[in-house]
Short mmCIF file of N, CA and C in Angstrom, two decimals:
data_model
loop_
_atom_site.label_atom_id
_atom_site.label_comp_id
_atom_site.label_asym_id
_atom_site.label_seq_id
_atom_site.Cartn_x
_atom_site.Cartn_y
_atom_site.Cartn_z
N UNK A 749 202.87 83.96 117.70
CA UNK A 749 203.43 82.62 117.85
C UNK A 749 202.89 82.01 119.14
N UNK A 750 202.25 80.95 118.90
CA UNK A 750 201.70 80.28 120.20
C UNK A 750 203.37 78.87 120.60
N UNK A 751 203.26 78.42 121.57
CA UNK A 751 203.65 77.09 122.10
C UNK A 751 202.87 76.36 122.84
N UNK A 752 202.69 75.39 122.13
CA UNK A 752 201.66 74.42 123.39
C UNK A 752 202.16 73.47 123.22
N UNK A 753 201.43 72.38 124.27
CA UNK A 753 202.13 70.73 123.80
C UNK A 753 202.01 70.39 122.65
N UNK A 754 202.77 69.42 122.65
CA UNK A 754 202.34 68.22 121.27
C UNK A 754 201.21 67.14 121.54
N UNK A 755 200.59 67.59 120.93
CA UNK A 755 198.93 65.94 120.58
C UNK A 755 199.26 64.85 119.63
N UNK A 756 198.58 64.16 119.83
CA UNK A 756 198.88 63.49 118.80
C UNK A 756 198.00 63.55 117.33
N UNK A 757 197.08 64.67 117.50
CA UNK A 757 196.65 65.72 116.36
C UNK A 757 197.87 66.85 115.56
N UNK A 758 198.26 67.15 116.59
CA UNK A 758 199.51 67.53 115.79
C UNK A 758 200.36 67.06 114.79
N UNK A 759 200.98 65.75 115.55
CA UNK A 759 201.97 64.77 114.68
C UNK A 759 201.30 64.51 113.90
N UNK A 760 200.23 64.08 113.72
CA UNK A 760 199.36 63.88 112.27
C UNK A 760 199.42 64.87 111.78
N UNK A 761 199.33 66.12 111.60
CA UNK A 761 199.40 67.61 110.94
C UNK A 761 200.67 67.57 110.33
N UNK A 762 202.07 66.60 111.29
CA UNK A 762 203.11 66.62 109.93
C UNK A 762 203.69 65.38 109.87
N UNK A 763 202.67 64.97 110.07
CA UNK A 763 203.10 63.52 109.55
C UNK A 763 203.51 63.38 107.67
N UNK A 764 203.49 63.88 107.14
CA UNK A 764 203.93 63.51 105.54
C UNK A 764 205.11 64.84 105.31
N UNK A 765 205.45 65.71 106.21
CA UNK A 765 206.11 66.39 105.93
C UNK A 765 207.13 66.50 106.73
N UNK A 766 207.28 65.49 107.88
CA UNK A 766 208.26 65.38 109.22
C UNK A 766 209.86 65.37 108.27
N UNK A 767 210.10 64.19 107.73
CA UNK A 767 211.07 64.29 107.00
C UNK A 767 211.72 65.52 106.02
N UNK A 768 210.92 65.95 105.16
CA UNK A 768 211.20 66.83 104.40
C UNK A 768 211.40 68.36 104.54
N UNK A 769 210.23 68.58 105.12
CA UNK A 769 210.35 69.93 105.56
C UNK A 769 210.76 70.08 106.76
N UNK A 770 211.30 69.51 107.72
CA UNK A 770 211.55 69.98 109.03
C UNK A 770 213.45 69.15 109.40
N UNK A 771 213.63 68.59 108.03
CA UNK A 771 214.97 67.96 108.14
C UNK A 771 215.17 67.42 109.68
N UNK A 772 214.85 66.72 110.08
CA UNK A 772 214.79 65.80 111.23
C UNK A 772 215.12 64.56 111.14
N UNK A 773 215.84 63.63 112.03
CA UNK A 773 215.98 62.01 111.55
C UNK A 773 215.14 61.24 112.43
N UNK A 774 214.49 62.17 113.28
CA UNK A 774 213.25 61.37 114.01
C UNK A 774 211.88 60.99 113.04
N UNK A 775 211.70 59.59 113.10
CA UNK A 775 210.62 59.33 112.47
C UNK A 775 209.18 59.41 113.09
N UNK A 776 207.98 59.20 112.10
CA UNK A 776 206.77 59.46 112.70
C UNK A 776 206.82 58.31 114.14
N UNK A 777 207.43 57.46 113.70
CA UNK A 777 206.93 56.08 114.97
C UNK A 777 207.96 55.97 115.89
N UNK A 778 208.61 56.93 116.06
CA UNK A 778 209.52 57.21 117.04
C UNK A 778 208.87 58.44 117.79
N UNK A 779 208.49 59.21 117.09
CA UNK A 779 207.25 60.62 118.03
C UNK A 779 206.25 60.23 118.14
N UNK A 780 205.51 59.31 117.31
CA UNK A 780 204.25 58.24 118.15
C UNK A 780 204.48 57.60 119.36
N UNK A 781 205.52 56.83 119.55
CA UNK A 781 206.08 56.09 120.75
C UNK A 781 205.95 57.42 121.92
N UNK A 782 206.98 58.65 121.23
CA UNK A 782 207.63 59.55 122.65
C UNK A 782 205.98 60.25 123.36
N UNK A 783 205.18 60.40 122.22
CA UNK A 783 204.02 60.91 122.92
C UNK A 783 203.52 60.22 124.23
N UNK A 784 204.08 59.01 124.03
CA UNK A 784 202.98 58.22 125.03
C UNK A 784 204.04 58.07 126.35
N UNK A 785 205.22 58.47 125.99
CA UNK A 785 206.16 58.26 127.25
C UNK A 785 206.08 58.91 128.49
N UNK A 786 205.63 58.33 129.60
CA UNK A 786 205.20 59.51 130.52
C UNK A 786 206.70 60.07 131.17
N UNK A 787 207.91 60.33 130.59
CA UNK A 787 209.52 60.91 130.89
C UNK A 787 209.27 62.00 129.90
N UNK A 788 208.90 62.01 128.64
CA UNK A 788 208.75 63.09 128.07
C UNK A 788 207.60 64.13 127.84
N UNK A 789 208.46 64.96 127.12
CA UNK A 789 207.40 66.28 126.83
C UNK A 789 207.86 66.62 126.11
N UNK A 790 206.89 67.32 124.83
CA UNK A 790 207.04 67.37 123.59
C UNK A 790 206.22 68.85 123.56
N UNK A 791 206.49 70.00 122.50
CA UNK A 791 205.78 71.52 122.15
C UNK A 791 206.03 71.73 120.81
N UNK A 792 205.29 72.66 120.31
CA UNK A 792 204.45 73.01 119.08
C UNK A 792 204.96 74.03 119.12
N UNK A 793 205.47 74.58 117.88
CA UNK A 793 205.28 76.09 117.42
C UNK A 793 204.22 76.53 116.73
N UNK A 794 203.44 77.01 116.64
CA UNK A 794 202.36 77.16 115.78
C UNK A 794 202.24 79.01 115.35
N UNK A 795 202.32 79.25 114.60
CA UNK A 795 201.98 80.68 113.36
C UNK A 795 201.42 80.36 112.32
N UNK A 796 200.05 81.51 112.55
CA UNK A 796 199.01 81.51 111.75
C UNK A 796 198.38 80.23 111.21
N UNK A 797 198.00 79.36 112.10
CA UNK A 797 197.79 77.89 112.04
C UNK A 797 198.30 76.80 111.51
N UNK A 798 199.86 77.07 111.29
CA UNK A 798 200.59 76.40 110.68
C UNK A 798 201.97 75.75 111.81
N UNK A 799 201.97 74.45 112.23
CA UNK A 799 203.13 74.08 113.02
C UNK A 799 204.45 74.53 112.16
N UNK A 800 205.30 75.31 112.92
CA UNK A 800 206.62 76.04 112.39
C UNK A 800 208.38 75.16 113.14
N UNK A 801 207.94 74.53 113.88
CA UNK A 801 208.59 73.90 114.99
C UNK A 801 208.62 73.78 116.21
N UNK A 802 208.89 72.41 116.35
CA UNK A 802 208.61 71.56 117.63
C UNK A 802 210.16 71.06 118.28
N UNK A 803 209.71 70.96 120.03
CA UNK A 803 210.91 70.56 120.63
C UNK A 803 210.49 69.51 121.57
N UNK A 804 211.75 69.07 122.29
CA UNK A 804 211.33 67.83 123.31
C UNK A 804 212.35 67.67 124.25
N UNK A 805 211.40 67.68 125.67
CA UNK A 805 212.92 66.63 126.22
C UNK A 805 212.12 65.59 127.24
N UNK A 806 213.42 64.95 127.71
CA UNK A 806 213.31 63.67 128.29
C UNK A 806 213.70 64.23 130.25
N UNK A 807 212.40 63.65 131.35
CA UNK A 807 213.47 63.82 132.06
C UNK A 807 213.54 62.72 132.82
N UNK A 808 214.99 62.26 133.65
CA UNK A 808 215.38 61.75 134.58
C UNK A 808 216.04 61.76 135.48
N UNK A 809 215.39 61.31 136.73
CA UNK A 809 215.83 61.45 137.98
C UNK A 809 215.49 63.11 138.29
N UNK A 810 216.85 63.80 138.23
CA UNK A 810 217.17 64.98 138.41
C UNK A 810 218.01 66.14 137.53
N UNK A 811 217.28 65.56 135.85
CA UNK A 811 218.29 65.60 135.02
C UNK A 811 216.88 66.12 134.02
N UNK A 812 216.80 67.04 133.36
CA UNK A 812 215.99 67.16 131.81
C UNK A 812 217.29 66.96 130.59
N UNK A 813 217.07 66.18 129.34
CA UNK A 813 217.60 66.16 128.52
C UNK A 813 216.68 66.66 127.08
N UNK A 814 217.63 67.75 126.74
CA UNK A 814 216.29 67.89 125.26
C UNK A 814 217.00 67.22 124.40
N UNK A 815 216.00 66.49 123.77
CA UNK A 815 215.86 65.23 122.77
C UNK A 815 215.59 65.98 121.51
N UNK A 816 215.23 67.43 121.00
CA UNK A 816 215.47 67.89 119.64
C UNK A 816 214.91 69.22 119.75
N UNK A 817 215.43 70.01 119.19
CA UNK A 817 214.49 71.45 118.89
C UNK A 817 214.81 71.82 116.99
N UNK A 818 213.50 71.72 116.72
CA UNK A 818 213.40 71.75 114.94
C UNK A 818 212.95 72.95 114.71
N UNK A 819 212.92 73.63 113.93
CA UNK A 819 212.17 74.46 112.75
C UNK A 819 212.38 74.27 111.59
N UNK A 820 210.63 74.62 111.18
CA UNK A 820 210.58 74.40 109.92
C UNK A 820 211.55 74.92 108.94
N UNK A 821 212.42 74.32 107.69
CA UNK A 821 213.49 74.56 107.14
C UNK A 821 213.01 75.64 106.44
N UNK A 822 211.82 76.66 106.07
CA UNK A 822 211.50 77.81 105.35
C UNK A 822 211.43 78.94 106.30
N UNK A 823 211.31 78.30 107.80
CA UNK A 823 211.08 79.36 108.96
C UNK A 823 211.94 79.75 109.54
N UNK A 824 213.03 78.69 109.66
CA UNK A 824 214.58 79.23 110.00
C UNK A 824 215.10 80.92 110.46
N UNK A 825 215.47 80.63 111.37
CA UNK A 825 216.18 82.08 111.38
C UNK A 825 215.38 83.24 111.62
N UNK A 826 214.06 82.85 112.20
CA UNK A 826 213.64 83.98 112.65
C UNK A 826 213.01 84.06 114.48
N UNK A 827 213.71 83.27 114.91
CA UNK A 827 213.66 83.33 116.51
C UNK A 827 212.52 82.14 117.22
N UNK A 828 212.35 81.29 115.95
CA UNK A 828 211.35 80.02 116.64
C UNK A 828 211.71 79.18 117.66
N UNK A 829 213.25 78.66 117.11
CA UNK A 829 214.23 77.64 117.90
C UNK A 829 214.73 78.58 119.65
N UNK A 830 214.61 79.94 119.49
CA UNK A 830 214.80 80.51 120.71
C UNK A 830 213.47 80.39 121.72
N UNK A 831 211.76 80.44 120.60
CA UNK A 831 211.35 80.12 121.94
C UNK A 831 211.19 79.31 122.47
N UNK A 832 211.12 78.05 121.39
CA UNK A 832 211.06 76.67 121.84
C UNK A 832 211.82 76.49 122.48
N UNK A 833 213.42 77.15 123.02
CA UNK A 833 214.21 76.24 124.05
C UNK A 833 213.76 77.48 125.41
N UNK A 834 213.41 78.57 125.19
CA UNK A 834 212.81 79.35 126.49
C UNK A 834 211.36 78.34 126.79
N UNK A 835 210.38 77.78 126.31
CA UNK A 835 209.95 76.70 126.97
C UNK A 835 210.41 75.63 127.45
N UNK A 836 211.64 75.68 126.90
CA UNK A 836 211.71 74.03 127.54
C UNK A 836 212.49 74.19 128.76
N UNK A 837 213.23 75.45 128.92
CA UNK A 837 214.00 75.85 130.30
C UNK A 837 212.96 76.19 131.23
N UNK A 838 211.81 76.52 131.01
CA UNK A 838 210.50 77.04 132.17
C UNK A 838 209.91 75.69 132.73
N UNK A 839 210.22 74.78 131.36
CA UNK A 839 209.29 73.52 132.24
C UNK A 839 210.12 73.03 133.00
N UNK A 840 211.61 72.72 132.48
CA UNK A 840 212.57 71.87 133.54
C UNK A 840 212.71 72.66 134.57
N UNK A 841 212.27 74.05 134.82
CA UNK A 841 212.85 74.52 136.17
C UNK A 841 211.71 74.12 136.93
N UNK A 842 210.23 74.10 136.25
CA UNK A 842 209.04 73.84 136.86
C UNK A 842 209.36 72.30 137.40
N UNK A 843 210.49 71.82 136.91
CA UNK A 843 210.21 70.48 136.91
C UNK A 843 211.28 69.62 138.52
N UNK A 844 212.07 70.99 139.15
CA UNK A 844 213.28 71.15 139.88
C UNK A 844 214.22 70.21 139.81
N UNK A 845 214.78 70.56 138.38
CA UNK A 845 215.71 69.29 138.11
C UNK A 845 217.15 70.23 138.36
N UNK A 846 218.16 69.48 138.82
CA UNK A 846 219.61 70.39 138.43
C UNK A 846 220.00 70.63 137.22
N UNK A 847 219.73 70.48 136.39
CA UNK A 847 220.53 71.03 134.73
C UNK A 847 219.30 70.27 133.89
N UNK A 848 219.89 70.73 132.69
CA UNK A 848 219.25 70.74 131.76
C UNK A 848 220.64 70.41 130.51
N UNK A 849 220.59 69.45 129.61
CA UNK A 849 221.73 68.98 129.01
C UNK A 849 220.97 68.83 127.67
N UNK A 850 222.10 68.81 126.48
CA UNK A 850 221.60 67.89 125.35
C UNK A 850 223.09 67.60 124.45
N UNK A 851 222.91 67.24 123.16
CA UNK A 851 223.83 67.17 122.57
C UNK A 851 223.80 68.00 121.10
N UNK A 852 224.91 68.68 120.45
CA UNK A 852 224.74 69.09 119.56
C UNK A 852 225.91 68.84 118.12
N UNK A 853 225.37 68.66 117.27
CA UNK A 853 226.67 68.32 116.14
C UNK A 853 227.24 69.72 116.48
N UNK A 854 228.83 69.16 116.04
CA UNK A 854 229.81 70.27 116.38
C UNK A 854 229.83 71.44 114.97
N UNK A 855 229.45 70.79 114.27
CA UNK A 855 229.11 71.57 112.80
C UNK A 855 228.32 72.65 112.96
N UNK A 856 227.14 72.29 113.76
CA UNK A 856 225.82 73.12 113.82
C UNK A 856 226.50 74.51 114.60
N UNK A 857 226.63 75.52 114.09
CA UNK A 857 227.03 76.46 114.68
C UNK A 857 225.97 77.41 115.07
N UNK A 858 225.13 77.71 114.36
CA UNK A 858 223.89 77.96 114.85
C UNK A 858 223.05 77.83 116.11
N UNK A 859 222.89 76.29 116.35
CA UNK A 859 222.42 75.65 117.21
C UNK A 859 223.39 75.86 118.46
N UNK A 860 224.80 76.23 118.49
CA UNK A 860 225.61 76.09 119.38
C UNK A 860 225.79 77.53 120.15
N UNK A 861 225.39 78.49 119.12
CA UNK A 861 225.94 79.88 119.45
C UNK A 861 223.90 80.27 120.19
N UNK A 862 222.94 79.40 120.16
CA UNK A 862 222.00 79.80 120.36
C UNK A 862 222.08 79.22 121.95
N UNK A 863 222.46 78.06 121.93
CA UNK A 863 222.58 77.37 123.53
C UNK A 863 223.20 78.18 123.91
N UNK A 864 224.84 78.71 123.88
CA UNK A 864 225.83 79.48 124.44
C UNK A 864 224.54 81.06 124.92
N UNK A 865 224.16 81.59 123.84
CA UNK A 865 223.04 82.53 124.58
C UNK A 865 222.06 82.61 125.49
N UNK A 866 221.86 81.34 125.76
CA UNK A 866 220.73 80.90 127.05
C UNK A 866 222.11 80.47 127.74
N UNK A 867 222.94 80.69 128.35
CA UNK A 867 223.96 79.95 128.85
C UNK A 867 224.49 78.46 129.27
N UNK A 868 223.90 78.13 128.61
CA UNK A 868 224.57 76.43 128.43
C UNK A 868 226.10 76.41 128.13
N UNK A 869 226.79 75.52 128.91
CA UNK A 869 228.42 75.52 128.81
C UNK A 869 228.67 74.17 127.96
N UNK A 870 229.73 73.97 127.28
CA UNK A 870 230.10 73.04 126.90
C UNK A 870 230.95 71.97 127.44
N UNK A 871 230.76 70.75 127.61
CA UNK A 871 231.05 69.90 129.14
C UNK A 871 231.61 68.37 128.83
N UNK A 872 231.51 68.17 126.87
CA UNK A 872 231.83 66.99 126.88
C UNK A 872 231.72 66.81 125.24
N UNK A 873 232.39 65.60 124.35
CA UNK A 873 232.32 65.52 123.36
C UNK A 873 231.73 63.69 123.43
N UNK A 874 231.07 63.61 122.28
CA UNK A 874 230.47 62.28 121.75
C UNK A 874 231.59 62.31 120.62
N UNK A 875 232.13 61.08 120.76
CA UNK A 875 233.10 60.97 119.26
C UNK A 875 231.88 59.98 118.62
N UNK A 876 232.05 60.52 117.00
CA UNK A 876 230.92 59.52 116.04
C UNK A 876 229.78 59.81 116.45
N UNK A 877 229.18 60.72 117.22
CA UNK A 877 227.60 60.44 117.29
C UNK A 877 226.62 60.60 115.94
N UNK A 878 227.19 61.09 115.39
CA UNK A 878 226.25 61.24 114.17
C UNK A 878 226.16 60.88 113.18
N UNK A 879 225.49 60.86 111.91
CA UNK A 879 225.87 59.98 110.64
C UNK A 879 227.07 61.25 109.95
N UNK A 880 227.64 60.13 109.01
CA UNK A 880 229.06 60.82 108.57
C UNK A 880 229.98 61.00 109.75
N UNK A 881 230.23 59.99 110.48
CA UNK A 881 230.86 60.23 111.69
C UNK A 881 231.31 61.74 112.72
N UNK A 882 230.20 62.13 112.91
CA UNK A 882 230.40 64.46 113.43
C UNK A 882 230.35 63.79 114.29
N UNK A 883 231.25 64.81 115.02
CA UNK A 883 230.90 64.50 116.61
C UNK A 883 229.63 65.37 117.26
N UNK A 884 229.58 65.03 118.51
CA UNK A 884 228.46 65.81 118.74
C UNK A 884 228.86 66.47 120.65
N UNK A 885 228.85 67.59 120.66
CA UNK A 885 228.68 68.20 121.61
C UNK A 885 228.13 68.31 122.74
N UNK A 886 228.31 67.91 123.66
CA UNK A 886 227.57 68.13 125.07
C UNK A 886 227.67 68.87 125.87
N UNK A 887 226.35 69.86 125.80
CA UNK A 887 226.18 71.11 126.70
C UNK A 887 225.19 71.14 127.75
N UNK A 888 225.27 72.00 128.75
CA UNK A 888 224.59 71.65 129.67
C UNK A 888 224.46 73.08 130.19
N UNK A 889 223.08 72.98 131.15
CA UNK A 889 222.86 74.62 131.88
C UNK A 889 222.49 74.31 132.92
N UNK A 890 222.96 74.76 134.10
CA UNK A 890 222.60 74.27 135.80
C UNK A 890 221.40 75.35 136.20
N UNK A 891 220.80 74.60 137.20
CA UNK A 891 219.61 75.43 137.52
C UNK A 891 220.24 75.49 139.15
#
Protein backbone atom coordinates (compact mmCIF):
# COMPACT_ATOMS: atom_id res chain seq x y z
CA UNK A 1 0.00 0.00 0.00
CA UNK A 2 1.55 3.24 -1.05
CA UNK A 3 0.12 6.98 0.21
CA UNK A 4 1.01 9.85 -1.69
CA UNK A 5 -0.67 13.10 -2.53
CA UNK A 6 -3.52 13.66 -4.59
CA UNK A 7 -2.83 15.05 -8.45
CA UNK A 8 -5.02 16.00 -10.32
CA UNK A 9 -4.18 12.72 -12.43
CA UNK A 10 -5.54 10.97 -9.81
CA UNK A 11 -9.02 12.62 -9.50
CA UNK A 12 -9.32 11.88 -13.07
CA UNK A 13 -8.53 8.08 -12.29
CA UNK A 14 -11.95 8.36 -10.29
CA UNK A 15 -13.56 10.65 -11.67
CA UNK A 16 -16.65 8.34 -13.05
CA UNK A 17 -16.49 6.27 -10.07
CA UNK A 18 -16.19 9.05 -7.13
CA UNK A 19 -19.86 8.70 -6.47
CA UNK A 20 -20.48 5.12 -6.71
CA UNK A 21 -17.83 3.26 -5.61
CA UNK A 22 -16.35 5.27 -2.92
CA UNK A 23 -19.97 6.46 -1.48
CA UNK A 24 -18.84 10.01 -0.88
CA UNK A 25 -21.07 13.30 -1.24
CA UNK A 26 -18.06 15.20 -2.36
CA UNK A 27 -18.29 15.91 -5.95
CA UNK A 28 -15.66 15.87 -8.77
CA UNK A 29 -15.82 19.93 -8.80
CA UNK A 30 -15.62 20.28 -5.32
CA UNK A 31 -12.04 18.04 -5.29
CA UNK A 32 -11.14 19.98 -8.46
CA UNK A 33 -11.59 23.28 -6.55
CA UNK A 34 -9.82 21.61 -3.08
CA UNK A 35 -6.77 20.60 -5.23
CA UNK A 36 -5.96 23.99 -6.00
CA UNK A 37 -6.53 25.31 -2.40
CA UNK A 38 -3.28 26.19 -1.02
CA UNK A 39 -5.15 25.35 3.05
CA UNK A 40 -5.50 21.92 1.87
CA UNK A 41 -4.02 18.59 1.40
CA UNK A 42 -5.38 15.81 -0.10
CA UNK A 43 -3.66 11.57 -0.22
CA UNK A 44 -4.13 8.54 -2.24
CA UNK A 45 -4.34 5.09 -1.25
CA UNK A 46 -3.07 3.21 -3.94
CA UNK A 47 -2.81 -1.08 -4.11
CA UNK A 48 -1.60 -2.74 -6.91
CA UNK A 49 -2.26 0.34 -9.09
CA UNK A 50 -5.55 0.82 -8.16
CA UNK A 51 -6.69 4.11 -5.89
CA UNK A 52 -8.41 2.22 -2.76
CA UNK A 53 -8.94 5.51 -0.74
CA UNK A 54 -8.31 8.95 -0.28
CA UNK A 55 -8.28 11.55 2.63
CA UNK A 56 -8.06 15.35 3.27
CA UNK A 57 -7.73 18.05 5.51
CA UNK A 58 -7.97 21.67 5.74
CA UNK A 59 -5.60 23.75 7.80
CA UNK A 60 -6.11 26.93 9.78
CA UNK A 61 -4.36 29.17 11.71
CA UNK A 62 -3.36 26.59 14.31
CA UNK A 63 -5.95 24.12 13.72
CA UNK A 64 -5.86 20.94 10.91
CA UNK A 65 -9.41 19.86 10.13
CA UNK A 66 -9.90 16.53 8.12
CA UNK A 67 -12.40 17.23 5.53
CA UNK A 68 -12.97 13.24 4.67
CA UNK A 69 -11.26 9.89 4.88
CA UNK A 70 -12.96 7.33 2.17
CA UNK A 71 -12.37 3.82 1.14
CA UNK A 72 -13.20 2.19 -1.54
CA UNK A 73 -16.74 0.49 -0.62
CA UNK A 74 -15.19 -3.23 -1.83
CA UNK A 75 -11.94 -2.40 0.25
CA UNK A 76 -13.53 -1.61 3.43
CA UNK A 77 -12.39 -3.09 6.46
CA UNK A 78 -9.14 -3.94 5.84
CA UNK A 79 -6.98 -1.16 7.55
CA UNK A 80 -6.92 1.56 4.56
CA UNK A 81 -8.97 4.28 6.53
CA UNK A 82 -6.27 3.60 9.47
CA UNK A 83 -3.48 4.57 7.26
CA UNK A 84 -4.90 7.30 5.68
CA UNK A 85 -5.66 9.01 9.07
CA UNK A 86 -1.84 7.88 10.39
CA UNK A 87 -0.91 10.25 7.41
CA UNK A 88 -2.84 12.79 8.05
CA UNK A 89 -1.72 12.97 11.90
CA UNK A 90 2.21 13.02 10.57
CA UNK A 91 1.45 15.89 8.34
CA UNK A 92 -0.52 18.06 10.90
CA UNK A 93 2.16 17.44 13.45
CA UNK A 94 4.70 18.33 10.58
CA UNK A 95 2.50 21.11 10.24
CA UNK A 96 2.76 22.36 14.37
CA UNK A 97 -0.73 22.88 14.67
CA UNK A 98 -2.48 22.26 18.27
CA UNK A 99 -5.14 19.59 17.38
CA UNK A 100 -6.36 18.06 14.77
CA UNK A 101 -10.45 17.93 14.65
CA UNK A 102 -13.19 16.68 12.30
CA UNK A 103 -16.68 15.69 12.36
CA UNK A 104 -18.33 12.40 12.28
CA UNK A 105 -22.07 11.06 11.77
CA UNK A 106 -23.02 9.68 15.07
CA UNK A 107 -24.29 6.52 13.22
CA UNK A 108 -20.88 5.79 11.76
CA UNK A 109 -19.62 3.60 14.41
CA UNK A 110 -16.86 2.43 12.62
CA UNK A 111 -15.46 5.66 11.79
CA UNK A 112 -15.88 6.62 15.52
CA UNK A 113 -14.37 3.59 17.26
CA UNK A 114 -11.34 4.11 14.63
CA UNK A 115 -10.77 7.94 15.74
CA UNK A 116 -11.29 6.82 19.52
CA UNK A 117 -8.09 4.38 18.58
CA UNK A 118 -5.79 7.09 17.41
CA UNK A 119 -7.10 8.98 20.47
CA UNK A 120 -9.31 11.61 19.39
CA UNK A 121 -11.89 12.64 22.23
CA UNK A 122 -15.27 13.57 21.63
CA UNK A 123 -15.83 17.44 22.31
CA UNK A 124 -19.05 18.51 20.68
CA UNK A 125 -22.26 17.65 18.73
CA UNK A 126 -23.56 19.31 15.25
CA UNK A 127 -27.38 18.97 15.54
CA UNK A 128 -28.71 18.23 11.68
CA UNK A 129 -25.42 18.15 10.08
CA UNK A 130 -26.20 15.64 7.77
CA UNK A 131 -28.77 14.61 5.22
CA UNK A 132 -31.73 12.77 6.97
CA UNK A 133 -31.13 15.11 9.72
CA UNK A 134 -27.86 12.68 11.84
CA UNK A 135 -26.12 14.52 13.84
CA UNK A 136 -22.64 14.65 13.51
CA UNK A 137 -19.90 14.39 16.03
CA UNK A 138 -17.02 16.44 16.88
CA UNK A 139 -13.78 14.94 17.76
CA UNK A 140 -10.65 16.21 18.21
CA UNK A 141 -6.84 15.06 19.11
CA UNK A 142 -4.32 17.62 20.75
CA UNK A 143 -0.83 17.63 19.73
Amino acid sequence: MEISKMSNSHLEEIKDILLTDFDDFWTYSVFKSELQNPNSQYFVAIQDDEIVGFAGIWKAIDVMHITNIVTKVSKRHFGIASMLLEKLIEVSKKENVNSLTLEVNETNTYAIKLYEKYNFKKIGLRKNYYAQNENAIIMTLLF
